[in-house]
PDB file of C-alpha atoms in Angstrom:
ATOM      1  CA  UNK K   1     104.475  45.920   2.791  1.00 46.00           C
ATOM      2  CA  UNK K   2     104.554  43.447   5.561  1.00 43.00           C
ATOM      3  CA  UNK K   3     103.424  39.943   6.193  1.00 40.00           C
ATOM      4  CA  UNK K   4      99.927  39.990   7.621  1.00 42.00           C
ATOM      5  CA  UNK K   5      99.139  36.284   7.903  1.00 47.00           C
ATOM      6  CA  UNK K   6     101.327  33.234   8.392  1.00 56.00           C
ATOM      7  CA  UNK K   7     102.563  31.814   5.110  1.00 73.00           C
ATOM      8  CA  UNK K   8     104.111  28.533   4.123  1.00 92.00           C
ATOM      9  CA  UNK K   9     105.784  30.276   1.151  1.00 97.00           C
ATOM     10  CA  UNK K  10     109.370  31.527   1.195  1.00 98.00           C
ATOM     11  CA  UNK K  11     109.590  35.174   2.209  1.00 98.00           C
ATOM     12  CA  UNK K  12     111.352  37.830   0.131  1.00 98.00           C
ATOM     13  CA  UNK K  13     113.408  40.740   1.482  1.00 98.00           C
ATOM     14  CA  UNK K  14     114.618  43.515  -0.812  1.00 98.00           C
ATOM     15  CA  UNK K  15     117.637  45.538   0.367  1.00 98.00           C
ATOM     16  CA  UNK K  16     118.782  48.560  -1.625  1.00 98.00           C
ATOM     17  CA  UNK K  17     120.988  51.551  -0.978  1.00 97.00           C
ATOM     18  CA  UNK K  18     118.067  53.625  -2.278  1.00 97.00           C
ATOM     19  CA  UNK K  19     114.741  53.715  -0.444  1.00 96.00           C
ATOM     20  CA  UNK K  20     113.039  54.433  -3.778  1.00 96.00           C
ATOM     21  CA  UNK K  21     114.583  51.382  -5.486  1.00 97.00           C
ATOM     22  CA  UNK K  22     113.631  49.147  -2.558  1.00 98.00           C
ATOM     23  CA  UNK K  23     110.052  50.438  -2.449  1.00 97.00           C
ATOM     24  CA  UNK K  24     109.608  50.328  -6.238  1.00 98.00           C
ATOM     25  CA  UNK K  25     110.963  46.789  -6.473  1.00 98.00           C
ATOM     26  CA  UNK K  26     108.652  45.668  -3.664  1.00 98.00           C
ATOM     27  CA  UNK K  27     105.692  47.265  -5.446  1.00 98.00           C
ATOM     28  CA  UNK K  28     106.537  45.353  -8.629  1.00 97.00           C
ATOM     29  CA  UNK K  29     106.779  42.092  -6.675  1.00 97.00           C
ATOM     30  CA  UNK K  30     103.477  42.718  -4.938  1.00 96.00           C
ATOM     31  CA  UNK K  31     101.770  43.481  -8.260  1.00 96.00           C
ATOM     32  CA  UNK K  32     103.025  40.151  -9.617  1.00 94.00           C
ATOM     33  CA  UNK K  33     102.249  37.869  -6.667  1.00 95.00           C
ATOM     34  CA  UNK K  34      99.873  39.826  -4.436  1.00 92.00           C
ATOM     35  CA  UNK K  35      99.837  38.705  -0.822  1.00 92.00           C
ATOM     36  CA  UNK K  36     100.939  35.121  -1.583  1.00 93.00           C
ATOM     37  CA  UNK K  37     104.514  35.771  -0.459  1.00 97.00           C
ATOM     38  CA  UNK K  38     105.715  37.404   2.758  1.00 98.00           C
ATOM     39  CA  UNK K  39     107.485  40.544   1.535  1.00 98.00           C
ATOM     40  CA  UNK K  40     109.512  43.297   3.161  1.00 98.00           C
ATOM     41  CA  UNK K  41     111.995  45.872   1.978  1.00 98.00           C
ATOM     42  CA  UNK K  42     114.427  48.417   3.320  1.00 98.00           C
ATOM     43  CA  UNK K  43     116.667  51.011   1.778  1.00 97.00           C
ATOM     44  CA  UNK K  44     118.742  54.004   2.658  1.00 94.00           C
ATOM     45  CA  UNK K  45     120.770  54.774   5.732  1.00 91.00           C
ATOM     46  CA  UNK K  46     119.288  55.908   9.051  1.00 89.00           C
ATOM     47  CA  UNK K  47     120.067  59.536   8.186  1.00 90.00           C
ATOM     48  CA  UNK K  48     117.925  59.422   5.044  1.00 87.00           C
ATOM     49  CA  UNK K  49     120.778  59.160   2.551  1.00 92.00           C
ATOM     50  CA  UNK K  50     121.950  56.324   0.372  1.00 96.00           C
ATOM     51  CA  UNK K  51     123.159  53.255   2.213  1.00 96.00           C
ATOM     52  CA  UNK K  52     121.937  50.258   4.167  1.00 96.00           C
ATOM     53  CA  UNK K  53     121.405  49.465   7.817  1.00 96.00           C
ATOM     54  CA  UNK K  54     121.831  46.126   9.560  1.00 97.00           C
ATOM     55  CA  UNK K  55     119.024  47.082  11.954  1.00 97.00           C
ATOM     56  CA  UNK K  56     116.630  47.794   9.067  1.00 97.00           C
ATOM     57  CA  UNK K  57     117.565  44.484   7.442  1.00 98.00           C
ATOM     58  CA  UNK K  58     116.923  42.618  10.713  1.00 98.00           C
ATOM     59  CA  UNK K  59     113.494  44.235  10.893  1.00 98.00           C
ATOM     60  CA  UNK K  60     112.745  43.363   7.256  1.00 98.00           C
ATOM     61  CA  UNK K  61     113.708  39.727   7.859  1.00 98.00           C
ATOM     62  CA  UNK K  62     111.284  39.620  10.799  1.00 98.00           C
ATOM     63  CA  UNK K  63     108.474  41.138   8.699  1.00 98.00           C
ATOM     64  CA  UNK K  64     109.008  38.663   5.848  1.00 98.00           C
ATOM     65  CA  UNK K  65     109.757  35.665   8.053  1.00 98.00           C
ATOM     66  CA  UNK K  66     108.415  32.300   6.988  1.00 97.00           C
ATOM     67  CA  UNK K  67     109.301  28.883   8.331  1.00 96.00           C
ATOM     68  CA  UNK K  68     109.991  28.029   4.670  1.00 97.00           C
ATOM     69  CA  UNK K  69     112.830  30.569   4.773  1.00 98.00           C
ATOM     70  CA  UNK K  70     113.691  34.023   3.486  1.00 98.00           C
ATOM     71  CA  UNK K  71     115.483  34.997   0.275  1.00 98.00           C
ATOM     72  CA  UNK K  72     117.221  38.376   0.353  1.00 98.00           C
ATOM     73  CA  UNK K  73     117.836  40.333  -2.868  1.00 98.00           C
ATOM     74  CA  UNK K  74     120.436  43.113  -2.730  1.00 97.00           C
ATOM     75  CA  UNK K  75     121.657  45.816  -5.084  1.00 96.00           C
ATOM     76  CA  UNK K  76     125.322  46.460  -4.218  1.00 91.00           C
ATOM     77  CA  UNK K  77     128.158  45.044  -2.119  1.00 88.00           C
ATOM     78  CA  UNK K  78     127.363  46.980   1.059  1.00 93.00           C
ATOM     79  CA  UNK K  79     123.809  45.681   1.032  1.00 96.00           C
ATOM     80  CA  UNK K  80     125.136  42.144   0.717  1.00 97.00           C
ATOM     81  CA  UNK K  81     127.661  42.627   3.513  1.00 97.00           C
ATOM     82  CA  UNK K  82     125.044  44.085   5.861  1.00 97.00           C
ATOM     83  CA  UNK K  83     122.578  41.339   4.938  1.00 98.00           C
ATOM     84  CA  UNK K  84     125.182  38.689   5.782  1.00 98.00           C
ATOM     85  CA  UNK K  85     125.768  40.430   9.110  1.00 98.00           C
ATOM     86  CA  UNK K  86     122.026  40.418   9.781  1.00 98.00           C
ATOM     87  CA  UNK K  87     121.902  36.682   9.046  1.00 98.00           C
ATOM     88  CA  UNK K  88     124.770  36.067  11.482  1.00 98.00           C
ATOM     89  CA  UNK K  89     122.804  37.947  14.164  1.00 98.00           C
ATOM     90  CA  UNK K  90     119.787  35.663  13.777  1.00 97.00           C
ATOM     91  CA  UNK K  91     119.084  32.825  16.213  1.00 96.00           C
ATOM     92  CA  UNK K  92     120.826  29.607  15.139  1.00 95.00           C
ATOM     93  CA  UNK K  93     117.549  27.971  14.103  1.00 95.00           C
ATOM     94  CA  UNK K  94     116.877  30.795  11.610  1.00 97.00           C
ATOM     95  CA  UNK K  95     120.364  31.213  10.120  1.00 95.00           C
ATOM     96  CA  UNK K  96     120.126  28.191   7.819  1.00 95.00           C
ATOM     97  CA  UNK K  97     116.764  29.377   6.505  1.00 98.00           C
ATOM     98  CA  UNK K  98     117.974  32.734   5.143  1.00 98.00           C
ATOM     99  CA  UNK K  99     119.960  33.194   1.938  1.00 98.00           C
ATOM    100  CA  UNK K 100     121.302  36.148  -0.011  1.00 98.00           C
ATOM    101  CA  UNK K 101     120.660  35.626  -3.710  1.00 97.00           C
ATOM    102  CA  UNK K 102     123.384  36.590  -6.170  1.00 94.00           C
ATOM    103  CA  UNK K 103     120.903  37.993  -8.681  1.00 95.00           C
ATOM    104  CA  UNK K 104     119.808  41.309 -10.200  1.00 95.00           C
ATOM    105  CA  UNK K 105     117.654  43.008  -7.586  1.00 96.00           C
ATOM    106  CA  UNK K 106     114.521  43.797  -9.620  1.00 96.00           C
ATOM    107  CA  UNK K 107     114.417  40.794 -11.927  1.00 95.00           C
ATOM    108  CA  UNK K 108     115.674  38.503  -9.177  1.00 96.00           C
ATOM    109  CA  UNK K 109     113.053  39.668  -6.697  1.00 97.00           C
ATOM    110  CA  UNK K 110     110.223  39.241  -9.196  1.00 97.00           C
ATOM    111  CA  UNK K 111     111.276  35.749 -10.304  1.00 96.00           C
ATOM    112  CA  UNK K 112     112.081  34.674  -6.732  1.00 97.00           C
ATOM    113  CA  UNK K 113     108.656  35.805  -5.534  1.00 97.00           C
ATOM    114  CA  UNK K 114     106.969  34.112  -8.487  1.00 97.00           C
ATOM    115  CA  UNK K 115     108.681  30.829  -7.585  1.00 97.00           C
ATOM    116  CA  UNK K 116     107.891  31.307  -3.891  1.00 97.00           C
ATOM    117  CA  UNK K 117     104.210  31.985  -4.625  1.00 96.00           C
ATOM    118  CA  UNK K 118     104.001  28.529  -6.178  1.00 95.00           C
ATOM    119  CA  UNK K 119     105.354  26.922  -3.025  1.00 96.00           C
ATOM    120  CA  UNK K 120     108.941  26.377  -4.204  1.00 97.00           C
ATOM    121  CA  UNK K 121     111.607  25.597  -1.590  1.00 97.00           C
ATOM    122  CA  UNK K 122     114.146  28.181  -0.489  1.00 98.00           C
ATOM    123  CA  UNK K 123     116.853  26.439  -2.526  1.00 97.00           C
ATOM    124  CA  UNK K 124     114.732  26.487  -5.697  1.00 97.00           C
ATOM    125  CA  UNK K 125     113.821  30.153  -5.139  1.00 97.00           C
ATOM    126  CA  UNK K 126     117.512  31.043  -4.743  1.00 97.00           C
ATOM    127  CA  UNK K 127     118.696  28.979  -7.723  1.00 96.00           C
ATOM    128  CA  UNK K 128     115.992  30.355 -10.008  1.00 96.00           C
ATOM    129  CA  UNK K 129     116.826  33.965  -9.108  1.00 96.00           C
ATOM    130  CA  UNK K 130     120.537  33.316  -9.533  1.00 95.00           C
ATOM    131  CA  UNK K 131     120.024  31.890 -13.023  1.00 93.00           C
ATOM    132  CA  UNK K 132     119.445  35.508 -14.068  1.00 82.00           C
ATOM    133  CA  UNK K 133     123.036  36.491 -13.164  1.00 72.00           C
ATOM    134  CA  UNK K 134     125.547  36.660 -16.000  1.00 70.00           C
ATOM    135  CA  UNK K 135     128.058  33.809 -15.951  1.00 60.00           C
TER     136      UNK K 135
END
């Protein structure tokens, strides 16, 4: 799942330690919003096991890039750490347009994409996804 045409909607990146979780979550998002939202996912380490890769996250950000920004949904701490590293490696003009959402990966990705498909700003997409997190 990659962005095929330019979009003014916020992009969504799904990062999981499991390639199956990442792919399945992306499929759910795509079933909900179709092609309205730039969407990319990555999961697993380069050797095929569980884990995450900064390089794969960088590639996913590029595939889901939108000038409206990119919201990243992660499953566990390592995915968040590597996503933050990937953000730091972005050009300065992109860094402020990428956020990691503190939200459940599946529910957060679906609600974030639903908001994004309606043209919501990056801040609204992030806040809406994060409302799903327990206090």
